[in-house]
Tab-separated table of C-alpha atoms in Angstrom:
chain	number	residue	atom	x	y	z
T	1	UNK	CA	53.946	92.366	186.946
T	2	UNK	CA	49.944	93.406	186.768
T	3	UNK	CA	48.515	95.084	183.568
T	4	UNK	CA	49.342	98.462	185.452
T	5	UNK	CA	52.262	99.646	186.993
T	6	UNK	CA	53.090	101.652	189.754
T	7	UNK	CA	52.936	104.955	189.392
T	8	UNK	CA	56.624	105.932	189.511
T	9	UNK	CA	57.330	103.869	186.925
T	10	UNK	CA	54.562	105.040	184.319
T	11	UNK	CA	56.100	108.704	184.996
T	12	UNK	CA	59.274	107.180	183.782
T	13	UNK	CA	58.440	105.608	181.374
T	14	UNK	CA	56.108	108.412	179.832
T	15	UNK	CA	59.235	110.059	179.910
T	16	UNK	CA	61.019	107.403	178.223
T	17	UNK	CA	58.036	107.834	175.173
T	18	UNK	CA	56.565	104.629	176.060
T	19	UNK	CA	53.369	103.793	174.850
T	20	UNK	CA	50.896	101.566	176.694
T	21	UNK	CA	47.691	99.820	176.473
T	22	UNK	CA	45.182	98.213	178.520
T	23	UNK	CA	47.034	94.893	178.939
T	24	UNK	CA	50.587	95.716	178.843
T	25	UNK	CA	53.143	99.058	177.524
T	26	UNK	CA	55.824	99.531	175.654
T	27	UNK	CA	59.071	100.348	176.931
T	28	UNK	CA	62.975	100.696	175.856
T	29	UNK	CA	64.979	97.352	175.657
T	30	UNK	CA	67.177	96.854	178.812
T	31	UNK	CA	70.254	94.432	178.878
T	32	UNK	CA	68.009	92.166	181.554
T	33	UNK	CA	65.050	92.077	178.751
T	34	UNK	CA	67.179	89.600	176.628
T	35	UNK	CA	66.252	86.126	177.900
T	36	UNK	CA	62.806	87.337	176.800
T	37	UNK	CA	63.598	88.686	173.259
T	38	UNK	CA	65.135	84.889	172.650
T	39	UNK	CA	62.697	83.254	173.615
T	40	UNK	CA	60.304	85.265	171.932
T	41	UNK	CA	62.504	84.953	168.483
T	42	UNK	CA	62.780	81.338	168.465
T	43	UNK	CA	58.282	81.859	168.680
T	44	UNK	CA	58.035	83.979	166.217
T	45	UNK	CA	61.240	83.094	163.825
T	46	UNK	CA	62.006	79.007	162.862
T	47	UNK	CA	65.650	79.940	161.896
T	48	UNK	CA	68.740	81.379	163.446
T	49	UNK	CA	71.955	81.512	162.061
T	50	UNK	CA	73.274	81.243	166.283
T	51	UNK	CA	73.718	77.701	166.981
T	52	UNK	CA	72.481	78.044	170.876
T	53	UNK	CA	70.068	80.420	172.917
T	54	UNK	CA	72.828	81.368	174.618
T	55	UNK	CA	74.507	82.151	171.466
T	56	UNK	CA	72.052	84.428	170.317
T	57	UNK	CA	71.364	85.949	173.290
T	58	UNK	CA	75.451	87.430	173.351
T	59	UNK	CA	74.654	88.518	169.448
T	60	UNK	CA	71.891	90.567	171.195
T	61	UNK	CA	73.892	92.006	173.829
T	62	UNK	CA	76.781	92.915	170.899
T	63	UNK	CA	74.443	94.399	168.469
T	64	UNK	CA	72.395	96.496	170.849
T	65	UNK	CA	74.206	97.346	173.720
T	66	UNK	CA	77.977	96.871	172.309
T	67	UNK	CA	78.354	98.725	169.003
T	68	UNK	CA	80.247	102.009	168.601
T	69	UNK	CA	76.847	103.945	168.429
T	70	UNK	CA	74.996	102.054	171.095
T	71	UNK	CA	72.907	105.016	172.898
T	72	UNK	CA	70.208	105.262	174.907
T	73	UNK	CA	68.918	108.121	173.122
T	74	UNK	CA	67.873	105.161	170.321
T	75	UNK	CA	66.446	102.359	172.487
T	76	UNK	CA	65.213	99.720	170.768
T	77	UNK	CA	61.568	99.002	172.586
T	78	UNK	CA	59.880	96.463	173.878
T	79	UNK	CA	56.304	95.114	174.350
T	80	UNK	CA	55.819	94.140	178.010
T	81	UNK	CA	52.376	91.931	178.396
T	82	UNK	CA	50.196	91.945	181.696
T	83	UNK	CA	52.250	88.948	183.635
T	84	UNK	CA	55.600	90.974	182.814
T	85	UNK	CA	56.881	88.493	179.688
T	86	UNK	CA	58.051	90.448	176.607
T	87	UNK	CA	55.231	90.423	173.472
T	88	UNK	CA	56.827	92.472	171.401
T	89	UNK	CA	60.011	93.397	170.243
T	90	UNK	CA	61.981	95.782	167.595
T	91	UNK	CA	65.462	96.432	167.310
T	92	UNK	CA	67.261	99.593	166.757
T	93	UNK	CA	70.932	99.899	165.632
T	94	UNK	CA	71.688	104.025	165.419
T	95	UNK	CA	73.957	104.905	162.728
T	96	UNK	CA	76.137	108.029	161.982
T	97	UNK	CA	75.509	109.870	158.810
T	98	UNK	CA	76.416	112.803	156.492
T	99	UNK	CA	74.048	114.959	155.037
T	100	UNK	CA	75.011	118.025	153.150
T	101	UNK	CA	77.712	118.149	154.767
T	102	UNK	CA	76.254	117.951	159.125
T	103	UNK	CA	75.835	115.217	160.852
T	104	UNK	CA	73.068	113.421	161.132
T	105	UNK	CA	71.461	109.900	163.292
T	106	UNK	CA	70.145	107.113	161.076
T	107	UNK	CA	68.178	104.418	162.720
T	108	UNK	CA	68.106	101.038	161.339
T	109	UNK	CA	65.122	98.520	162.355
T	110	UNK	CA	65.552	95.133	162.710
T	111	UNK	CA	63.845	91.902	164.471
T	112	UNK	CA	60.192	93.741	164.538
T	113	UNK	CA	58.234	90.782	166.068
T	114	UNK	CA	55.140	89.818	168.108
T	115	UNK	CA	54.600	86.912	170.239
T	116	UNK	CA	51.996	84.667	168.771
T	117	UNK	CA	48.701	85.118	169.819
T	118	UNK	CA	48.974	89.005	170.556
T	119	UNK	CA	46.810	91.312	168.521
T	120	UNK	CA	48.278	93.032	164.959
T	121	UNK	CA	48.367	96.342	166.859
T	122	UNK	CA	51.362	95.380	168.939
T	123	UNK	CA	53.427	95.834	165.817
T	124	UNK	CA	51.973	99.373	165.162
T	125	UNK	CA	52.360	100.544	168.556
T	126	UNK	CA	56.238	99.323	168.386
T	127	UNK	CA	56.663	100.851	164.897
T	128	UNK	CA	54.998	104.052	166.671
T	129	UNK	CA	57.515	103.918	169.578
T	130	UNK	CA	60.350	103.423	166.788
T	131	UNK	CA	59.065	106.363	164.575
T	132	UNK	CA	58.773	108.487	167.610
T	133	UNK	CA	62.515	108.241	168.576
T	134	UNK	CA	65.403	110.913	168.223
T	135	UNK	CA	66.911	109.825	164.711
T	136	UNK	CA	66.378	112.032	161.813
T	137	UNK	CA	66.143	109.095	159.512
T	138	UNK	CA	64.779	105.524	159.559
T	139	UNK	CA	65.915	102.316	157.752
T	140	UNK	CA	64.867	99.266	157.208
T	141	UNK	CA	66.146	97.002	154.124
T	142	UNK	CA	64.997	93.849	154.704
T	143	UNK	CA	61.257	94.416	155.489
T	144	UNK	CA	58.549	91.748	154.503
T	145	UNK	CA	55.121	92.755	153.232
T	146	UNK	CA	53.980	93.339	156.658
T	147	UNK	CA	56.148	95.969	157.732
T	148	UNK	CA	56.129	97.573	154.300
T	149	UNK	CA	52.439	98.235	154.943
T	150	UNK	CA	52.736	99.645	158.640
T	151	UNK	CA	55.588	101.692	157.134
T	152	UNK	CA	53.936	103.444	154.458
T	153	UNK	CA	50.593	103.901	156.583
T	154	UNK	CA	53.239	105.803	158.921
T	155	UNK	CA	53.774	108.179	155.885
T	156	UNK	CA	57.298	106.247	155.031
T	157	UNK	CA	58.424	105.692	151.627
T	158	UNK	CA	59.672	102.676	149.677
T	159	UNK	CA	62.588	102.734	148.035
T	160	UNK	CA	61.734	100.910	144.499
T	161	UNK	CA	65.199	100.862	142.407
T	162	UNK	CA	66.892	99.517	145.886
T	163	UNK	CA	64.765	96.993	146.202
T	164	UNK	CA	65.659	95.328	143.076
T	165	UNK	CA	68.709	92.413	143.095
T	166	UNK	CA	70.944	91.908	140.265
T	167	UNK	CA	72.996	89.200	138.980
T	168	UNK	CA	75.778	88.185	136.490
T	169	UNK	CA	77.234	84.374	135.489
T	170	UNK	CA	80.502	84.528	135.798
T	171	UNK	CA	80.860	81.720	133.369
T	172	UNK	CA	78.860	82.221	131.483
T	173	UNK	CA	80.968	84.727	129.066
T	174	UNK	CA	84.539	83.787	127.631
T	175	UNK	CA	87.867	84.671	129.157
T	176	UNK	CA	87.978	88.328	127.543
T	177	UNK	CA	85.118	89.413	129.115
T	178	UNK	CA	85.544	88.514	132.982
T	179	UNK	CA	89.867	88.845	132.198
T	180	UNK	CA	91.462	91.408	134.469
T	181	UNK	CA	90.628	94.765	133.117
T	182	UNK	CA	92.987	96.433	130.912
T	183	UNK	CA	94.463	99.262	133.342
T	184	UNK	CA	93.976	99.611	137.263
T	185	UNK	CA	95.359	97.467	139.868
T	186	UNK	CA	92.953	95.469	142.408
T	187	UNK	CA	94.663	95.099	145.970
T	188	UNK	CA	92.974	92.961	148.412
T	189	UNK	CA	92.071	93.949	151.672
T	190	UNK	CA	89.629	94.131	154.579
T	191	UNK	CA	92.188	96.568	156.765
T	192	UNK	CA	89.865	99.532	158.220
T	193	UNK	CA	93.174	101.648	157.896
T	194	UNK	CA	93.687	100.781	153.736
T	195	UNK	CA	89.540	100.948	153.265
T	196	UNK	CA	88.891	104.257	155.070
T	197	UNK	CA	90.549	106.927	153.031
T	198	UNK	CA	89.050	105.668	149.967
T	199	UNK	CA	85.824	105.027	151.854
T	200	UNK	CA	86.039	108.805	152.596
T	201	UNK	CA	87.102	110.213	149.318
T	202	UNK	CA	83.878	108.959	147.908
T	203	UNK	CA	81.437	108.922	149.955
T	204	UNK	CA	82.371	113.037	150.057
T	205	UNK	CA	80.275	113.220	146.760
T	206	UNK	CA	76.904	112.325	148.298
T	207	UNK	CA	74.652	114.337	149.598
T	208	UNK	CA	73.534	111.391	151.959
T	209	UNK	CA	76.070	108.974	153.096
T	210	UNK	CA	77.287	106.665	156.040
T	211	UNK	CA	80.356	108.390	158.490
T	212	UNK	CA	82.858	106.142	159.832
T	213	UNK	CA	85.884	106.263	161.560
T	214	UNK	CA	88.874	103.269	162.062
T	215	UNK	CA	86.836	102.239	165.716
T	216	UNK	CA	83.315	101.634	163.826
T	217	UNK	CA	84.734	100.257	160.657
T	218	UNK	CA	86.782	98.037	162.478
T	219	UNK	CA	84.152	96.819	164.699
T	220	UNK	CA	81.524	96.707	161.104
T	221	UNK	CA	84.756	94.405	159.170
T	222	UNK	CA	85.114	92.059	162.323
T	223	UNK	CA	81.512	91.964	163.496
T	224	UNK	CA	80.571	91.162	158.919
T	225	UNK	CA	83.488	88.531	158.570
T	226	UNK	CA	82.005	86.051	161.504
T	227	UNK	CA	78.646	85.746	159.417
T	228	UNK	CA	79.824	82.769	158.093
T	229	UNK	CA	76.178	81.372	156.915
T	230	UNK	CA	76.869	84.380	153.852
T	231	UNK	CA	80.174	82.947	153.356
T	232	UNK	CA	84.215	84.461	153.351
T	233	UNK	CA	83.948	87.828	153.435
T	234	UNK	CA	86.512	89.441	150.700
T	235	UNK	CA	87.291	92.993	149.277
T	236	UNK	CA	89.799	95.049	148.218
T	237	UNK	CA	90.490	98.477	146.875
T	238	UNK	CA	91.007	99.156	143.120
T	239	UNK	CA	93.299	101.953	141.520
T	240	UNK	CA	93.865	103.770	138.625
T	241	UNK	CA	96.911	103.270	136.264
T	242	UNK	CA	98.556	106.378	138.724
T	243	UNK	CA	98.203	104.172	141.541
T	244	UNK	CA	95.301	106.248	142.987
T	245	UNK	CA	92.040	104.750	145.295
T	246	UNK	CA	89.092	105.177	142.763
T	247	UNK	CA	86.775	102.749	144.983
T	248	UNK	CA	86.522	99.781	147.140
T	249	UNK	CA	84.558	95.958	147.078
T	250	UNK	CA	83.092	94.264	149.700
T	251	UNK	CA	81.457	91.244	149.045
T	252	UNK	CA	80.825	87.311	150.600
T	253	UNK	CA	81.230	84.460	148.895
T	254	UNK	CA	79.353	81.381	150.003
T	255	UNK	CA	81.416	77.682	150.068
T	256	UNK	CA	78.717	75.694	148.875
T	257	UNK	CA	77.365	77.383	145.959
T	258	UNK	CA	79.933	79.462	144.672
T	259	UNK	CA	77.864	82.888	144.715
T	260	UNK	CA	79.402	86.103	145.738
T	261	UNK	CA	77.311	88.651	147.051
T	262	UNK	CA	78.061	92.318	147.472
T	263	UNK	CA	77.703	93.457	150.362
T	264	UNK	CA	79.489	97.029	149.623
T	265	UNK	CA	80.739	99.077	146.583
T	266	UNK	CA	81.822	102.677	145.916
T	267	UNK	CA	83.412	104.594	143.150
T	268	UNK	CA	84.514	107.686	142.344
T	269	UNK	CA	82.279	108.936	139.107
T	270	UNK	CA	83.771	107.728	136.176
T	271	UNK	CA	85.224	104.710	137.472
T	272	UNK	CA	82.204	102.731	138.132
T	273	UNK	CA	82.094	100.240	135.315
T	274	UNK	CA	85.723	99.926	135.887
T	275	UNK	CA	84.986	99.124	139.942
T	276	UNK	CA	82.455	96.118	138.699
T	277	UNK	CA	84.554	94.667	136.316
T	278	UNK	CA	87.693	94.392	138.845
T	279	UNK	CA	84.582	92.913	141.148
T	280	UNK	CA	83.822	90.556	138.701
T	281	UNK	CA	87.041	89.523	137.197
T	282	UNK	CA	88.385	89.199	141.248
T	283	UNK	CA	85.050	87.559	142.382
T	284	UNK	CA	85.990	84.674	139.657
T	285	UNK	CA	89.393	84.366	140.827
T	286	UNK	CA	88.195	83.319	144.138
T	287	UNK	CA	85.798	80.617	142.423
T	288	UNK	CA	82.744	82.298	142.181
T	289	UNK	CA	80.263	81.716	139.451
T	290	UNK	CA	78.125	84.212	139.839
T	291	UNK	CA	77.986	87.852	141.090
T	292	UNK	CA	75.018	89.334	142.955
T	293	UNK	CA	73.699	92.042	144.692
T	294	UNK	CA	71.549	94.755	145.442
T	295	UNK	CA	70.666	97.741	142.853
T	296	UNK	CA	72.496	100.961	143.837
T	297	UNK	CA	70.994	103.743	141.851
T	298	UNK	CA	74.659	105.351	140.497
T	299	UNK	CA	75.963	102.024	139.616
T	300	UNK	CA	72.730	101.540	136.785
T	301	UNK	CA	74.578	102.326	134.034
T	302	UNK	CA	77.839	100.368	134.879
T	303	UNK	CA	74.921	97.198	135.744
T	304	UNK	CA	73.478	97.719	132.339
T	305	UNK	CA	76.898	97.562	130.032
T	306	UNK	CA	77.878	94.551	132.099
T	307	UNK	CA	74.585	92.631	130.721
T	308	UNK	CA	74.067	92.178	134.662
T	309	UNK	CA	70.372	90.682	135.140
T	310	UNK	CA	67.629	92.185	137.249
T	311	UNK	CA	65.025	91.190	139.453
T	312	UNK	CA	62.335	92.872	142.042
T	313	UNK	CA	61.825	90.121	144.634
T	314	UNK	CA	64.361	91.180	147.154
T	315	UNK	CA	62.782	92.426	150.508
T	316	UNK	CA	61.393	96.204	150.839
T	317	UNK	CA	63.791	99.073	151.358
T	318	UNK	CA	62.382	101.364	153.209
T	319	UNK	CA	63.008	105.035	154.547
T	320	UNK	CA	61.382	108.022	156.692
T	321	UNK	CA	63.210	110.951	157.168
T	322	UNK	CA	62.256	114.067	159.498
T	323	UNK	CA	63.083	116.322	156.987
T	324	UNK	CA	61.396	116.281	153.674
T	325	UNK	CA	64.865	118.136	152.197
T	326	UNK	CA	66.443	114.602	153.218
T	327	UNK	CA	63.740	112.747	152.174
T	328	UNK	CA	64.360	114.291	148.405
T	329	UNK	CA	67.933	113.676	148.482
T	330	UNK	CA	67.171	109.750	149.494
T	331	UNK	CA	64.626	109.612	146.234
T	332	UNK	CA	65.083	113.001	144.059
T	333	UNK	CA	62.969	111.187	141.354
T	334	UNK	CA	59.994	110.723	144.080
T	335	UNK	CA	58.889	114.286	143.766
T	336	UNK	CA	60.468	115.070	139.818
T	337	UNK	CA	63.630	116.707	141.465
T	338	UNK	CA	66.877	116.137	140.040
T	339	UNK	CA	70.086	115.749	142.019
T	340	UNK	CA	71.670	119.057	139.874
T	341	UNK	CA	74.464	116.838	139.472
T	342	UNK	CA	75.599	115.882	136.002
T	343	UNK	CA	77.540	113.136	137.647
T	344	UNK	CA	74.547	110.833	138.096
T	345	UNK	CA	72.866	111.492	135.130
T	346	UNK	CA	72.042	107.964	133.729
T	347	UNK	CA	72.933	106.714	136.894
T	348	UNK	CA	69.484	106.426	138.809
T	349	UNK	CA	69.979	110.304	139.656
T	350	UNK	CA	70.699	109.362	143.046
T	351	UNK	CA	72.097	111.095	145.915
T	352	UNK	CA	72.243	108.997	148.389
T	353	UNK	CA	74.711	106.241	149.766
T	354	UNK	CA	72.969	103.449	151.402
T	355	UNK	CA	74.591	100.074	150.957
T	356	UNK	CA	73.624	96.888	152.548
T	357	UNK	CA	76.132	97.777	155.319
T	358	UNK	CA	74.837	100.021	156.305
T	359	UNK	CA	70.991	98.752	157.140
T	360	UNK	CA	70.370	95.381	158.750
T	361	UNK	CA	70.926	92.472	155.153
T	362	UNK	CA	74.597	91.159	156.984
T	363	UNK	CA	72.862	91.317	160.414
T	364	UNK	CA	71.617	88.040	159.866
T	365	UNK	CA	70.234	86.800	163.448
């Protein structure tokens, strides 16, 4: 294809919110584009967790184009050079939220990558083109210095207590500490239909939080399970001593070296330390030696008592929302609000729900 295109498809594509330079433009990712984002990942990236090109290139087609929420009101966008190869490339996975109570469209970015040998500003001009679509909030949770930089020069905004990782040796303490807690049941399960009502129970007591229904959930549970490079994916639901749902564990545990990683956990308030230790005590039971995961501001306290470890070298977390209401409700301690909420009060006085689920960690590509 020559550096410019017909005029048609310019008018489309102007349409379309594509951006375009003097060598090539910008454009939303089609299904035929594909062949071009692999071969442009296996430039840019040196690992893949799909054994074969053609392996990855049906991941692609599944994550983009085959998820409950695929839309084309939330491309994800492409760089398209002079000679008609793809440059450029960054994924967008649209997610359902709640906020305050409406609906709202998160957008997750993923895969942001440039061809070698292209100019830095290919990056910007896709991060520009993601920015600039429909959502009402943006997410990325794995970003690398890079992006973290293009991010916050696009008046974004780090998430700092998210982006730490925590950790606990399971065997490291004696039997009474890590021994099945005292009162509560934990029943194991990775059914959409047991999960959801508890799911929904407590996520009602955000302000922000992820919306799902038995199709999405089903197709998040089957779609996390295959990543078998982060190990067996386990979980269950715990209850009180009444036999009611008080929160739910989702978590990986990895064959070779016996970690378990969360990859989701919820609570109602009040029964958060009781949540981790059921995590812990079950995440033994299945041979793990150590529990880890990523900081989630209401679960601080319940981290703390459990002499959990912390570090701050996990990837960026980071967010832009449309409205700067939202934006306070992501981080209420960002502008010296407080959530009003006595709840979360030594908790990380945080409003918002955003696990590793729900951004782009379990992708894994």
């Amino acid at each position: 294809m020559s550096a410019t295109p017909s005029d048609a498809p310019t008018l489309q594509w102007e349409r379309e919110g594509v951006v375009s330079d003097a060598t090539g433009f910008i454009r939303p990712f089609r299904r035929e584009d594909i062949p071009g984002v692999v071969t442009l990942r296996r430039h840019a990236f040196r690992l893949s967790e799909q054994e074969t090109p053609s392996g990855l290139a049906d991941y692609l087609d599944v994550v983009f184009f085959g998820s409950p929420w695929s839309d084309p009101a939330y491309p994800s966008w492409v760089y398209e050079d002079e000679r008609g190869a793809v440059g450029g490339f960054v994924g967008v996975v649209p997610r359902p939220m709640v906020w305050r109570s409406r609906p709202i469209i998160a957008a997750v970015a993923t895969q942001l990558m440039v061809a070698p040998g292209y100019k830095g500003h290919i990056s910007v001009q896709l991060a520009r083109a993601f920015f600039a679509g429909a959502q009402d909030l943006s997410i990325a949770d794995c970003a690398n210095d890079a992006a973290h930089r293009i991010w916050m020069a696009m008046e974004g905004m780090a998430s700092p207590l998210r982006r730490m990782q925590w950790h606990v040796r399971l065997d490291r303490h004696g039997p009474r500490s890590h021994s099945s807690p005292g009162w509560g049941t934990y029943v194991s399960t990775l059914d959409p239909a047991e999960l959801l009502p508890c799911m929904i129970d407590v996520l009602s007591g955000y302000r922000v939080a992820p919306s799902y229904d038995v199709r999405s959930l089903s197709w998040l549970l089957s779609m996390a399970a295959a990543k078998r490079n982060l190990g067996r994916l386990l979980g269950g639901i715990v209850r009180d001593s009444e036999g009611a749902a008080v929160g739910w564990v989702l978590y990986y545990i990895g064959a070779r070296n016996r970690k378990a990683e969360i990859l989701q956990m919820g609570s109602i308030p009040g029964a958060r330390s009781l949540l981790l230790q059921h995590a812990m005590w079950q995440a033994r039971s299945d041979g793990a030696r150590e529990l880890r995961g990523r900081v989630d501001p209401p679960f601080c306290s319940a981290l703390a008592t459990a002499q959990c470890e912390f570090t701050t070298t996990g990837p960026w977390v980071l967010l832009k929302a449309r409205d700067p209401d939202l934006g306070a409700d992501l981080e209420p301690d960002r502008d010296g609000r407080d959530s009003g909420d006595d709840r979360y009060i030594g908790d990380g006085q945080s409003d918002a729900f955003l696990s590793r689920l729900d951004g782009e960690w379990w992708l894994a590509f």
